[in-house]
Amino acid sequence: MQPLEAGEPLTIGAYRLLGRLGAGGMGRVYLGRSAGGRTVAVKVVHPHFALDEQFRARFRREVDSARRIGAQWTAPVLDADPDAPIPWVATGYVAGPALSAAVAEHGPLPENAVRTLGAGLGEALAAVHAQGVIHRDVKPSNVLLALDGPRLIDFGIAHAMGATASLTSTGVSVGSPGYMAPEQIRGVDMSGAADVFSLGAVLAYAATGAAPFLGDSSAVLLYKVVHEEPELGELEGDLLEVVAGCLEKEPADRPTPMELARRLAPGGAAALVAAGWLPGPLVREVSRTAVALLDLEPQDAPVQSGPVPFSGAAWDASDAVGGYGPNGGVGGGFGSPPEPFRTHDPTRLSHPGVLPSWPATAGTAGAPGASGTSPRADASGLPGPRTSDPRFSVTVGADPGQDRPDADRGRRLSCTVALAVAGALAAVTVGGAFLFDLMPGGGAQNNADGNVGSTPPAATPSGGPSKPTESGTAGPERITELPKEFIGTWKGPVTEKTTGEPHGTLTAVFTAGRTGTDVVRMNTEITGLGITVSCNSVARLTSGTAEELTLHERTDPDRPSTPGLCTSTTTDVHFTRATDGTLRFRSEERGAGLPYGTLSRSGG
C-alpha cells in the first residue's frame, strides 16, 4: 500500500484514509477507517467519468445492486454518494486474496476447499438472484478467499432480470471470455442460469488450476464456450458431476444455485467454513496480512513527495492493485489487508510488477502479499514501494512481509504484461462493461481462426527434445547456435493458460547467436482506455533442437518498459516450430498465468 501523497484527501465522507490501495483510469481506491474503527475500502470515481451521466447511471446501479444483496457470502456496501461531485462508495474490507491469485501462487485448492467455495458462492448467487439481479461476471478475480468464507464481489455489470434498458454500448460484450455462459455470448435472453455456468467454470479453475476453456484469443474462447465441451482435467467423482452439470450448454439443464449449494454442502456452507476450509499456506498468508492491518494509523498529513492529480481518463496504468495479498481483492471489489508502509529500497529494480485488480496511476502501491519492494518512476516520477509479479488477469502473490535480496520474485522484468484495465479491473470496477470492448480487438478482442492455436502447447512439445527410442537411437541433435529458421520477427496474441484470459500481443525478434547468448528480444503490448502498456525483455538461448528452443528470459536493460505493469521475475520460455509455419510460444511462469500463444512471421 502507498502512503497518501500531497493533494490527496485525508477523509472521504465519514472515513479517515489510511493509504492508497490502487488507482487508474477509472478512479482510485483507498483504505479507510470509520469513526467506530471499522476498516473499509473507499472507491472514488475519476472526475472525467463523473461528468459522464451514462457512467454515473452505471455507478449508481452498481451501488444499488450491491446494497440490495447483503448476503452472507458477498461484501457489503456500507456507504456511498453516487450523486456527489466526485462519486464514491465504501465497502467492507475483505481480508483475503482473489481466487485467481491464490491458485496462481499456491496451485489448485483441495477438494474440501472447492466444495466449500462452491457451496458459499451458490448461496451467494441464490441471494443475488432473489433480488432480481444477474451478476454476469462470476470469475476467479471476483472471488475472494477469507478465513470466514468465500466472498463474491463486483456487481458493477450486474443486470436486473427482465430489464429492457441497457447501459452497455452497442457491440460491447459484458463478461469475461472463458467464463461467460453460451447464451450470454450469443446475446439472447439471460437468466440466473448464466451465473451458474460461470460458477462451474470458476470451480473447475479452483480444482484443476486451469480454466475449462482455453484459446489464443477471445474469439477462440467464445467459440469454444458455445460449441465445445469443457476440459476438466483430473476432476473426478461427485465434483466432476457437479461441475459438468453447471457447464451444460442449455440453461435449463443446469442446477439452480441452491441445488448446487445443497449438493456440495448438505449442512450449509457455514458448517464447512467453521471446520476450517482454507489450506495451511493460505491461512498463514491471510492471517499475517490481517495482523499487519492492526498496526496502521491515519497520517497527519500527506507525504510531500509530489502531486498526484487526477489528470485525465488515460492515466499511467502502473501499479494497479485491487488490494493486498496475492492479487487480493477488497470487499465489493477490493483486497486483503495491507502491510505497514515499507521504506524505500534503492537496491530494487525500477520496474517491478504489481498484479492489478484495479487500474492504477502514479503512486499506487504494492501488497503485503507480494515479496519485495522497489523504487519506481511512473508518469509523475513518484517513487514508492511496490509489489512484484503482476500479470494480468490476473493473478499472483507470495508470502507477506518477505523482502529479501535473494528472492526470485520481484527482481527482474519479464516481457509478458498485465494491464491494470484488463479483466482484473472487475475486482474494483465501475462500469466494467466499458472495458471489455476497449481491449485489443474490441468485444471479440484479437481475431483468430477457431482452429489455429486454440490450445496451449503440450508440456513437452512434439517437436522438442525426445528421449532415446526403445532401440537406443538418440533423439534430435542438440544445437549450439540458433537455427536460421527462427531468425526474424514473429508476432501474435498471448493467452493465460490458468485463466483463459487474453494477455496482450507478443512480438519476438530473433537474431543469430550461439547457446549461452541473447538471441531474442521480446515485447508484450496491450492497450485499453487510451493507455498502451509495453514490456520489454531479452532471452538467452539455453538449449534446443532444430524445432524447439528453451530460453531464459529477463529484463531488457536497453529498452525501457512501462513502469510498474511488467512482471519482475526471470523465467524459462519455449518456442516451437509448428508444421503450419507458425511458432508456438510457452512460458513456465505460473505466477503469470502460464502464458502461451501462436506467433506468425511479421514483416517487421
Coordinates of C-alpha atoms in Angstrom, one line a residue:
M1 CA 0.0 0.0 0.0
Q2 CA 1.2 3.5 -0.7
P3 CA 1.1 6.5 1.7
L4 CA -1.2 9.4 0.8
E5 CA 0.6 12.0 -1.4
A6 CA 0.2 15.7 -1.4
G7 CA -3.1 16.7 -3.0
E8 CA -4.9 13.6 -1.9
P9 CA -7.7 13.8 0.7
L10 CA -7.3 12.8 4.3
T11 CA -11.0 11.9 4.6
I12 CA -13.8 10.9 2.3
G13 CA -17.3 11.1 3.7
A14 CA -17.0 9.9 7.3
Y15 CA -13.9 7.8 6.7
R16 CA -10.3 8.7 7.7
L17 CA -8.0 7.4 5.0
L18 CA -5.0 5.2 5.9
G19 CA -3.4 5.0 2.5
R20 CA -3.9 4.3 -1.2
L21 CA -4.7 0.8 -2.4
G22 CA -4.6 1.5 -6.1
A23 CA -5.6 3.8 -8.8
G24 CA -6.0 4.0 -12.5
G25 CA -8.1 5.1 -15.5
M26 CA -11.4 4.6 -13.6
G27 CA -10.6 6.1 -10.3
R28 CA -8.8 5.5 -7.0
V29 CA -9.2 3.1 -4.2
Y30 CA -8.3 4.0 -0.6
L31 CA -8.1 2.1 2.6
G32 CA -10.1 3.9 5.3
R33 CA -11.4 3.6 8.8
S34 CA -14.7 4.7 10.2
A35 CA -15.1 6.6 13.5
G36 CA -16.1 3.4 15.1
G37 CA -12.9 1.6 14.0
R38 CA -14.3 -0.4 11.0
T39 CA -11.8 -0.8 8.1
V40 CA -13.3 -0.1 4.7
A41 CA -12.3 0.3 1.1
V42 CA -13.3 3.5 -0.5
K43 CA -13.6 3.7 -4.2
V44 CA -13.5 7.2 -5.8
V45 CA -14.5 7.8 -9.4
H46 CA -12.2 9.7 -11.7
P47 CA -13.6 13.2 -12.3
H48 CA -13.6 12.6 -16.1
F49 CA -16.2 9.9 -15.6
A50 CA -18.0 11.9 -13.0
L51 CA -19.0 14.3 -15.9
D52 CA -20.5 11.4 -17.9
E53 CA -24.1 10.9 -17.0
Q54 CA -24.2 7.5 -18.5
F55 CA -21.3 6.5 -16.4
R56 CA -22.9 8.0 -13.3
A57 CA -26.0 5.9 -14.0
R58 CA -23.9 2.8 -14.2
F59 CA -22.1 3.6 -11.0
R60 CA -25.5 4.3 -9.2
R61 CA -26.8 1.0 -10.5
E62 CA -23.7 -0.8 -9.2
V63 CA -24.2 0.7 -5.8
D64 CA -28.0 0.0 -5.7
S65 CA -27.5 -3.6 -6.8
A66 CA -24.8 -4.3 -4.2
R67 CA -26.8 -2.7 -1.4
R68 CA -29.8 -4.9 -2.2
I69 CA -27.9 -8.1 -2.0
G70 CA -26.4 -8.1 1.6
A71 CA -25.9 -11.9 1.6
Q72 CA -23.5 -13.7 3.9
W73 CA -21.0 -14.5 1.1
T74 CA -20.9 -11.1 -0.5
A75 CA -19.1 -8.0 0.6
P76 CA -21.4 -5.3 2.0
V77 CA -21.8 -1.8 0.7
L78 CA -21.6 0.4 3.8
D79 CA -21.9 3.9 2.4
A80 CA -21.9 5.7 -0.9
D81 CA -22.6 9.0 -2.5
P82 CA -23.2 8.4 -6.2
D83 CA -24.5 12.0 -6.6
A84 CA -21.5 13.7 -5.1
P85 CA -19.4 15.9 -7.4
I86 CA -16.9 13.0 -7.3
P87 CA -18.9 9.8 -6.7
W88 CA -17.6 7.4 -4.1
V89 CA -18.6 4.1 -2.4
A90 CA -17.3 2.5 0.8
T91 CA -17.4 -1.3 1.2
G92 CA -16.5 -3.8 3.8
Y93 CA -12.9 -4.8 3.7
V94 CA -12.3 -8.5 3.0
A95 CA -9.1 -9.9 4.3
G96 CA -8.2 -12.5 1.6
P97 CA -6.7 -12.9 -1.9
A98 CA -8.6 -13.3 -5.0
L99 CA -9.1 -16.9 -6.1
S100 CA -7.1 -16.2 -9.3
A101 CA -4.1 -15.1 -7.2
A102 CA -4.4 -17.9 -4.7
V103 CA -4.4 -20.6 -7.4
A104 CA -1.6 -19.0 -9.4
E105 CA 0.6 -18.8 -6.3
H106 CA -0.3 -22.0 -4.4
G107 CA -1.9 -24.2 -7.1
P108 CA -5.3 -25.9 -7.2
L109 CA -7.4 -25.9 -4.0
P110 CA -8.0 -29.3 -2.2
E111 CA -11.4 -30.9 -2.8
N112 CA -12.9 -29.8 0.6
A113 CA -12.0 -26.2 -0.1
V114 CA -13.5 -26.4 -3.6
R115 CA -16.7 -27.8 -2.2
T116 CA -16.9 -25.0 0.4
L117 CA -16.2 -22.5 -2.2
G118 CA -18.9 -23.8 -4.5
A119 CA -21.5 -24.0 -1.6
G120 CA -20.8 -20.5 -0.4
L121 CA -20.9 -19.0 -3.9
G122 CA -24.0 -21.0 -4.7
E123 CA -25.7 -19.5 -1.6
A124 CA -24.4 -16.0 -2.6
L125 CA -25.9 -16.3 -6.1
A126 CA -29.2 -17.5 -4.7
A127 CA -29.4 -14.3 -2.7
V128 CA -28.3 -12.2 -5.7
H129 CA -31.0 -13.8 -7.9
A130 CA -33.6 -13.5 -5.2
Q131 CA -33.2 -9.7 -5.6
G132 CA -33.8 -10.0 -9.3
V133 CA -30.2 -9.4 -10.2
I134 CA -27.9 -11.4 -12.5
H135 CA -24.2 -11.0 -11.6
R136 CA -22.9 -11.6 -15.2
D137 CA -19.2 -11.6 -14.3
V138 CA -18.5 -14.5 -12.0
K139 CA -14.9 -15.3 -12.4
P140 CA -11.8 -16.1 -10.3
S141 CA -10.7 -12.5 -9.8
N142 CA -14.2 -11.7 -8.5
V143 CA -14.0 -14.3 -5.8
L144 CA -12.1 -13.6 -2.5
L145 CA -10.9 -16.2 -0.1
A146 CA -11.2 -15.1 3.5
L147 CA -10.8 -17.1 6.7
D148 CA -14.5 -16.8 7.4
G149 CA -15.5 -18.0 3.9
P150 CA -15.5 -17.0 0.3
R151 CA -16.9 -13.7 -1.0
L152 CA -18.5 -12.9 -4.3
I153 CA -17.7 -9.3 -5.3
D154 CA -18.2 -6.8 -8.1
F155 CA -21.7 -6.0 -9.1
G156 CA -20.5 -3.3 -11.5
I157 CA -22.0 -5.0 -14.5
A158 CA -24.9 -6.8 -12.8
H159 CA -28.2 -6.6 -14.7
A160 CA -31.7 -6.6 -13.4
M161 CA -33.7 -9.6 -14.5
G162 CA -36.3 -8.6 -17.0
A163 CA -34.8 -5.2 -17.6
T164 CA -35.1 -3.9 -21.1
A165 CA -33.0 -0.8 -20.9
S166 CA -29.2 -1.3 -21.1
L167 CA -26.3 1.0 -20.5
T168 CA -24.0 -1.2 -22.5
S169 CA -22.7 0.4 -25.6
T170 CA -23.6 -1.1 -29.0
G171 CA -21.3 -4.1 -29.7
V172 CA -19.9 -4.3 -26.2
S173 CA -19.9 -7.7 -24.7
V174 CA -20.3 -7.9 -20.9
G175 CA -18.4 -10.5 -19.0
S176 CA -15.0 -12.3 -19.2
P177 CA -14.1 -14.7 -22.1
G178 CA -13.9 -18.3 -20.9
Y179 CA -16.3 -17.7 -18.0
M180 CA -19.3 -16.4 -19.9
A181 CA -22.3 -18.6 -20.5
P182 CA -23.2 -19.7 -24.1
E183 CA -26.4 -17.7 -24.0
Q184 CA -24.5 -14.6 -22.7
I185 CA -22.1 -14.9 -25.7
R186 CA -25.0 -15.3 -28.2
G187 CA -26.7 -12.2 -26.8
V188 CA -30.0 -14.0 -26.1
D189 CA -32.2 -13.6 -23.1
M190 CA -30.3 -14.5 -19.9
S191 CA -31.4 -15.8 -16.6
G192 CA -29.6 -16.7 -13.3
A193 CA -28.5 -19.9 -15.0
A194 CA -25.8 -17.9 -16.8
D195 CA -24.2 -17.2 -13.4
V196 CA -24.3 -20.9 -12.6
F197 CA -22.4 -21.7 -15.8
S198 CA -19.8 -19.2 -14.8
L199 CA -19.6 -20.6 -11.3
G200 CA -19.0 -24.1 -12.8
A201 CA -16.0 -22.6 -14.8
V202 CA -14.7 -21.0 -11.6
L203 CA -14.9 -24.3 -9.7
A204 CA -13.1 -26.1 -12.5
Y205 CA -10.3 -23.5 -12.3
A206 CA -10.1 -23.8 -8.5
A207 CA -9.9 -27.6 -8.6
T208 CA -7.5 -28.0 -11.6
G209 CA -5.6 -24.8 -11.8
A210 CA -6.8 -24.1 -15.4
A211 CA -9.9 -22.6 -16.9
P212 CA -12.1 -25.2 -18.6
F213 CA -12.0 -23.3 -21.9
L214 CA -8.6 -22.2 -23.4
G215 CA -7.7 -20.3 -26.5
D216 CA -5.3 -17.9 -28.1
S217 CA -7.9 -15.1 -28.3
S218 CA -11.3 -14.0 -27.0
A219 CA -12.8 -15.1 -30.3
V220 CA -11.5 -18.7 -29.9
L221 CA -12.6 -18.8 -26.2
L222 CA -16.1 -17.6 -27.0
Y223 CA -16.4 -20.2 -29.8
K224 CA -15.3 -23.0 -27.5
V225 CA -17.7 -22.0 -24.8
V226 CA -20.6 -22.1 -27.3
H227 CA -19.7 -25.2 -29.3
E228 CA -17.2 -27.4 -27.5
E229 CA -17.1 -29.4 -24.3
P230 CA -15.0 -28.1 -21.3
E231 CA -11.6 -29.5 -20.5
L232 CA -12.0 -30.6 -16.8
G233 CA -8.5 -32.1 -16.3
E234 CA -8.3 -34.5 -13.4
L235 CA -11.7 -33.8 -11.9
E236 CA -13.5 -37.0 -10.9
G237 CA -16.4 -38.4 -8.9
D238 CA -19.1 -36.2 -7.5
L239 CA -17.1 -33.0 -8.0
L240 CA -16.8 -33.8 -11.7
E241 CA -20.6 -34.4 -12.0
V242 CA -21.3 -31.1 -10.2
V243 CA -19.0 -29.0 -12.4
A244 CA -20.1 -30.7 -15.6
G245 CA -23.7 -30.1 -14.6
C246 CA -23.0 -26.4 -14.2
L247 CA -21.3 -26.3 -17.6
E248 CA -24.3 -27.7 -19.6
K249 CA -24.9 -25.7 -22.7
E250 CA -28.6 -25.4 -22.2
P251 CA -29.6 -23.2 -19.2
A252 CA -32.5 -25.5 -18.2
D253 CA -30.1 -28.4 -17.8
R254 CA -28.0 -26.6 -15.1
P255 CA -28.8 -26.8 -11.4
T256 CA -30.1 -23.8 -9.5
P257 CA -27.6 -22.1 -7.2
M258 CA -29.3 -23.6 -4.1
E259 CA -29.4 -27.0 -5.6
L260 CA -25.7 -26.7 -6.2
A261 CA -25.0 -25.4 -2.7
R262 CA -27.0 -28.3 -1.1
R263 CA -25.3 -30.9 -3.1
L264 CA -21.8 -29.6 -2.2
A265 CA -22.7 -28.9 1.5
P266 CA -25.9 -30.5 2.7
G267 CA -25.4 -28.8 6.1
G268 CA -24.7 -25.4 4.5
A269 CA -21.5 -23.6 3.6
A270 CA -21.2 -22.1 7.0
A271 CA -20.6 -25.5 8.6
L272 CA -17.7 -26.3 6.2
V273 CA -16.2 -22.9 6.8
A274 CA -16.4 -23.3 10.6
A275 CA -14.5 -26.6 10.4
G276 CA -11.6 -24.8 8.6
W277 CA -11.7 -24.6 4.8
L278 CA -8.6 -23.0 3.5
P279 CA -5.3 -24.9 3.2
G280 CA -2.5 -24.1 5.5
P281 CA -0.4 -21.8 3.3
L282 CA -3.4 -19.6 2.6
V283 CA -4.4 -19.5 6.2
R284 CA -1.0 -18.2 7.2
E285 CA -0.9 -15.7 4.4
V286 CA -4.3 -14.2 5.2
S287 CA -3.5 -14.2 8.9
R288 CA -0.2 -12.3 8.5
T289 CA -1.7 -9.6 6.3
A290 CA -4.7 -9.2 8.6
V291 CA -2.5 -8.7 11.6
A292 CA -0.5 -6.1 9.7
L293 CA -3.6 -4.1 9.3
L294 CA -3.9 -3.5 13.0
D295 CA -0.7 -1.5 13.0
L296 CA -1.9 1.1 10.5
E297 CA -2.6 4.6 11.8
P298 CA -4.0 7.6 9.9
Q299 CA -1.5 10.0 8.5
D300 CA -1.4 13.5 10.0
A301 CA -0.7 15.0 6.6
P302 CA 0.1 13.6 3.1
V303 CA 3.7 12.8 2.2
Q304 CA 5.1 15.7 0.3
S305 CA 6.7 13.8 -2.5
G306 CA 4.9 15.5 -5.3
P307 CA 1.4 16.0 -6.6
V308 CA -0.8 13.1 -7.5
P309 CA -3.5 14.8 -9.6
F310 CA -6.4 13.3 -11.4
S311 CA -5.0 14.1 -14.8
G312 CA -7.4 12.6 -17.3
A313 CA -9.1 9.4 -18.4
A314 CA -5.9 7.9 -19.8
W315 CA -3.7 7.7 -16.8
D316 CA -0.4 5.9 -16.4
A317 CA -1.6 2.4 -15.6
S318 CA 1.3 1.4 -13.4
D319 CA 1.0 -0.1 -10.0
A320 CA -2.5 -1.4 -10.2
V321 CA -3.6 -3.2 -7.2
G322 CA -7.0 -4.2 -6.1
G323 CA -6.0 -4.8 -2.6
Y324 CA -3.4 -6.8 -0.7
G325 CA -2.3 -10.3 -0.6
P326 CA -1.8 -12.1 -3.9
N327 CA -4.0 -10.2 -6.2
G328 CA -6.1 -9.6 -3.2
G329 CA -9.4 -8.1 -3.5
V330 CA -11.3 -6.0 -1.1
G331 CA -14.9 -6.1 -0.2
G332 CA -17.1 -5.1 -3.0
G333 CA -14.1 -5.3 -5.2
F334 CA -11.1 -4.8 -3.0
G335 CA -8.5 -6.9 -1.4
S336 CA -6.9 -8.4 1.7
P337 CA -5.2 -6.1 4.2
P338 CA -2.2 -4.1 3.6
E339 CA 1.1 -4.2 5.4
P340 CA 2.7 -1.3 7.2
F341 CA 4.5 1.1 4.9
R342 CA 7.9 0.0 3.9
T343 CA 10.9 2.2 3.5
H344 CA 12.4 2.9 0.0
D345 CA 14.8 0.3 -1.0
P346 CA 17.3 1.6 -3.7
T347 CA 18.6 -1.9 -4.4
R348 CA 15.4 -2.9 -6.1
L349 CA 14.7 -2.6 -9.8
S350 CA 12.7 0.4 -11.1
H351 CA 10.2 -1.8 -12.9
P352 CA 8.8 -4.5 -10.6
G353 CA 5.4 -5.7 -11.4
V354 CA 2.2 -5.4 -9.4
L355 CA -0.7 -7.7 -10.1
P356 CA -3.7 -5.5 -10.6
S357 CA -7.2 -5.9 -9.6
W358 CA -7.8 -2.2 -10.3
P359 CA -6.2 0.1 -12.8
A360 CA -3.6 2.3 -11.4
T361 CA -1.9 5.6 -11.8
A362 CA 1.0 7.3 -10.2
G363 CA 1.8 6.4 -6.7
T364 CA -0.2 3.3 -6.2
A365 CA 1.4 0.7 -4.1
G366 CA 2.2 -2.9 -3.6
A367 CA 0.7 -5.6 -1.5
P368 CA 1.9 -7.3 1.6
G369 CA 1.1 -10.5 -0.2
A370 CA 3.9 -10.0 -2.6
S371 CA 7.6 -10.2 -1.9
G372 CA 9.9 -7.4 -2.3
T373 CA 9.6 -3.7 -2.8
S374 CA 11.3 -1.3 -5.1
P375 CA 11.5 2.2 -6.3
R376 CA 9.7 3.1 -9.4
A377 CA 9.3 6.0 -11.8
D378 CA 5.9 6.5 -13.2
A379 CA 4.3 9.3 -15.2
S380 CA 4.5 11.6 -12.2
G381 CA 8.0 10.4 -11.3
L382 CA 6.9 9.4 -7.8
P383 CA 9.0 6.8 -6.1
G384 CA 7.4 4.3 -3.7
P385 CA 7.2 0.7 -2.5
R386 CA 5.9 -1.8 -5.0
T387 CA 4.9 -5.4 -5.1
S388 CA 6.0 -7.9 -7.6
D389 CA 4.8 -10.3 -10.2
P390 CA 1.8 -8.8 -12.0
R391 CA 0.3 -10.4 -14.9
F392 CA -3.0 -9.6 -15.8
S393 CA -5.8 -11.4 -15.3
V394 CA -4.8 -11.5 -13.4
T395 CA -3.1 -13.4 -10.6
V396 CA -0.2 -13.8 -8.2
G397 CA 1.1 -13.4 -4.7
A398 CA 3.7 -14.5 -2.2
D399 CA 4.3 -14.7 1.5
P400 CA 3.5 -11.3 3.0
G401 CA 6.3 -9.4 4.5
Q402 CA 9.2 -11.0 2.7
D403 CA 11.7 -8.6 1.3
R404 CA 14.9 -10.5 1.0
P405 CA 17.6 -9.8 -1.6
D406 CA 17.7 -13.3 -2.8
A407 CA 14.0 -13.6 -3.6
D408 CA 13.3 -14.7 -7.1
R409 CA 10.1 -12.8 -7.3
G410 CA 10.2 -9.0 -7.9
R411 CA 13.8 -8.9 -9.1
R412 CA 13.6 -8.7 -12.9
L413 CA 11.2 -7.7 -15.6
S414 CA 9.6 -10.3 -17.8
C415 CA 8.1 -9.2 -21.1
T416 CA 4.6 -10.6 -20.5
V417 CA 2.4 -7.8 -19.2
A418 CA -0.6 -7.4 -17.1
L419 CA -2.7 -4.4 -17.9
A420 CA -4.5 -2.8 -15.0
V421 CA -7.6 -2.1 -17.0
A422 CA -8.0 -5.7 -18.3
G423 CA -10.2 -8.3 -16.8
A424 CA -8.9 -8.0 -13.3
L425 CA -10.4 -4.5 -13.3
A426 CA -13.6 -6.1 -12.3
A427 CA -12.4 -6.7 -8.8
V428 CA -12.9 -3.0 -8.1
T429 CA -14.7 -2.0 -11.3
V430 CA -17.1 0.8 -12.0
G431 CA -18.7 0.1 -15.3
G432 CA -16.7 -2.9 -16.3
A433 CA -18.8 -3.4 -19.4
F434 CA -17.0 -0.5 -21.0
L435 CA -13.6 -2.2 -20.7
F436 CA -14.3 -5.4 -22.5
D437 CA -14.8 -3.7 -25.8
L438 CA -11.9 -1.3 -25.3
M439 CA -9.2 -4.0 -25.0
P440 CA -7.3 -5.1 -28.2
G441 CA -9.7 -6.3 -30.9
G442 CA -12.8 -4.8 -29.4
G443 CA -15.6 -7.0 -28.0
A444 CA -14.2 -10.2 -29.6
Q445 CA -10.6 -8.9 -29.0
N446 CA -7.9 -10.4 -31.2
N447 CA -9.5 -12.2 -34.1
A448 CA -8.3 -15.6 -34.8
D449 CA -9.4 -18.8 -36.5
G450 CA -11.1 -21.2 -34.2
N451 CA -8.7 -24.0 -35.1
V452 CA -5.4 -22.1 -35.1
G453 CA -3.5 -22.1 -31.8
S454 CA -6.7 -22.8 -29.9
T455 CA -4.9 -24.9 -27.3
P456 CA -1.7 -24.3 -25.4
P457 CA 1.4 -26.3 -26.4
A458 CA 1.9 -29.5 -24.5
A459 CA 4.4 -29.5 -21.7
T460 CA 6.8 -31.3 -23.9
P461 CA 6.2 -30.0 -27.5
S462 CA 6.1 -32.7 -30.1
G463 CA 9.0 -31.0 -31.9
G464 CA 11.0 -30.7 -28.8
P465 CA 13.7 -32.9 -27.4
S466 CA 12.9 -36.5 -27.2
K467 CA 14.2 -39.4 -25.2
P468 CA 16.1 -42.2 -26.9
T469 CA 13.8 -44.7 -28.6
E470 CA 13.5 -48.3 -27.4
S471 CA 16.1 -49.3 -29.9
G472 CA 18.6 -46.8 -28.3
T473 CA 18.5 -44.3 -31.1
A474 CA 19.2 -40.8 -29.8
G475 CA 16.6 -38.0 -30.3
P476 CA 17.0 -34.8 -32.3
E477 CA 20.5 -33.3 -32.3
R478 CA 21.1 -30.6 -29.8
I479 CA 22.0 -27.2 -31.2
T480 CA 25.0 -25.0 -30.5
E481 CA 23.6 -21.9 -32.2
L482 CA 20.2 -20.6 -33.2
P483 CA 18.7 -22.4 -36.3
K484 CA 18.2 -19.9 -39.1
E485 CA 14.6 -20.9 -39.4
F486 CA 13.9 -19.0 -36.2
I487 CA 15.6 -15.8 -37.3
G488 CA 13.3 -12.9 -38.0
T489 CA 10.3 -11.2 -36.4
W490 CA 7.3 -13.1 -35.0
K491 CA 4.1 -11.7 -33.7
G492 CA 0.8 -13.0 -32.2
P493 CA -1.7 -12.9 -29.3
V494 CA -0.9 -14.4 -25.9
T495 CA -3.3 -16.1 -23.5
E496 CA -3.0 -17.1 -19.8
K497 CA -3.4 -20.8 -19.6
T498 CA -4.6 -20.7 -15.9
T499 CA -7.4 -18.2 -16.5
G500 CA -8.1 -18.4 -20.3
E501 CA -7.8 -14.6 -20.4
P502 CA -6.1 -12.8 -23.3
H503 CA -2.7 -11.3 -22.3
G504 CA -1.7 -8.9 -25.0
T505 CA 0.3 -9.2 -28.2
L506 CA 3.8 -10.6 -28.2
T507 CA 6.5 -9.6 -30.7
A508 CA 9.7 -11.7 -30.7
V509 CA 12.7 -10.7 -32.8
F510 CA 15.3 -13.5 -33.2
T511 CA 18.8 -12.8 -34.3
A512 CA 21.7 -15.1 -34.9
G513 CA 23.7 -16.3 -31.9
R514 CA 25.2 -19.2 -30.0
T515 CA 23.9 -21.1 -27.0
G516 CA 24.5 -19.0 -23.9
T517 CA 24.0 -15.7 -25.7
D518 CA 20.9 -13.5 -26.1
V519 CA 19.2 -14.4 -29.3
V520 CA 15.7 -12.8 -29.0
R521 CA 14.3 -9.5 -27.9
M522 CA 10.6 -9.6 -26.9
N523 CA 7.9 -7.0 -26.4
T524 CA 4.4 -7.6 -25.0
E525 CA 1.9 -4.8 -25.5
I526 CA -1.7 -4.3 -24.5
T527 CA -3.9 -1.3 -25.0
G528 CA -7.1 0.0 -23.4
L529 CA -8.7 3.2 -22.2
G530 CA -6.2 5.2 -24.2
I531 CA -3.3 3.5 -22.3
T532 CA -0.7 1.4 -24.0
V533 CA 1.5 -0.7 -21.8
S534 CA 4.7 -2.1 -23.2
C535 CA 7.1 -4.6 -21.5
N536 CA 10.5 -5.5 -23.0
S537 CA 12.7 -8.4 -22.3
V538 CA 15.6 -10.4 -23.7
A539 CA 16.2 -14.1 -23.6
R540 CA 19.3 -16.2 -23.6
L541 CA 19.4 -19.5 -25.6
T542 CA 20.0 -22.3 -23.1
S543 CA 19.2 -25.4 -25.1
G544 CA 17.2 -26.7 -28.0
T545 CA 16.9 -28.6 -31.3
A546 CA 16.2 -27.6 -34.8
E547 CA 12.5 -27.5 -33.9
E548 CA 12.3 -26.3 -30.3
L549 CA 14.1 -23.8 -28.2
T550 CA 14.4 -23.2 -24.5
L551 CA 15.5 -19.8 -23.4
H552 CA 15.9 -17.9 -20.1
E553 CA 14.0 -14.5 -20.1
R554 CA 15.0 -11.4 -18.2
T555 CA 14.7 -7.6 -18.2
D556 CA 15.9 -5.9 -21.4
P557 CA 18.5 -3.4 -20.0
D558 CA 18.4 -1.3 -23.2
R559 CA 14.7 -0.7 -23.7
P560 CA 12.6 1.0 -21.1
S561 CA 9.2 -0.6 -20.2
T562 CA 6.0 0.9 -18.9
P563 CA 6.8 1.3 -15.2
G564 CA 5.0 -1.0 -12.8
L565 CA 3.0 -3.2 -15.0
C566 CA 5.5 -5.8 -16.1
T567 CA 6.3 -9.0 -14.3
S568 CA 9.5 -8.9 -12.4
T569 CA 10.7 -12.4 -12.4
T570 CA 13.1 -14.4 -14.7
T571 CA 11.6 -17.4 -16.2
D572 CA 12.2 -20.1 -18.9
V573 CA 10.3 -19.7 -22.1
H574 CA 9.9 -22.1 -25.1
F575 CA 9.5 -21.6 -28.8
T576 CA 8.4 -24.5 -31.0
R577 CA 8.2 -24.5 -34.8
A578 CA 4.8 -25.9 -36.0
T579 CA 4.1 -27.7 -39.2
D580 CA 1.9 -24.8 -40.5
G581 CA 4.8 -22.4 -40.4
T582 CA 3.8 -20.7 -37.1
L583 CA 5.8 -20.5 -33.9
R584 CA 4.3 -21.7 -30.6
F585 CA 5.3 -19.7 -27.5
R586 CA 5.0 -21.0 -24.0
S587 CA 6.2 -19.5 -20.6
E588 CA 6.7 -21.6 -17.5
E589 CA 5.8 -18.8 -15.1
R590 CA 2.8 -19.9 -13.1
G591 CA 2.6 -16.6 -11.3
A592 CA 1.9 -15.0 -14.7
G593 CA -0.8 -17.5 -15.6
L594 CA 1.4 -19.7 -17.8
P595 CA 1.1 -17.5 -20.9
Y596 CA 1.2 -19.1 -24.3
G597 CA 0.4 -18.2 -27.9
T598 CA 0.9 -18.8 -31.6
L599 CA 3.1 -16.4 -33.4
S600 CA 3.3 -15.7 -37.2
R601 CA 6.1 -14.2 -39.2
S602 CA 5.9 -10.5 -39.4
G603 CA 7.4 -8.1 -41.9
G604 CA 8.9 -6.1 -39.0

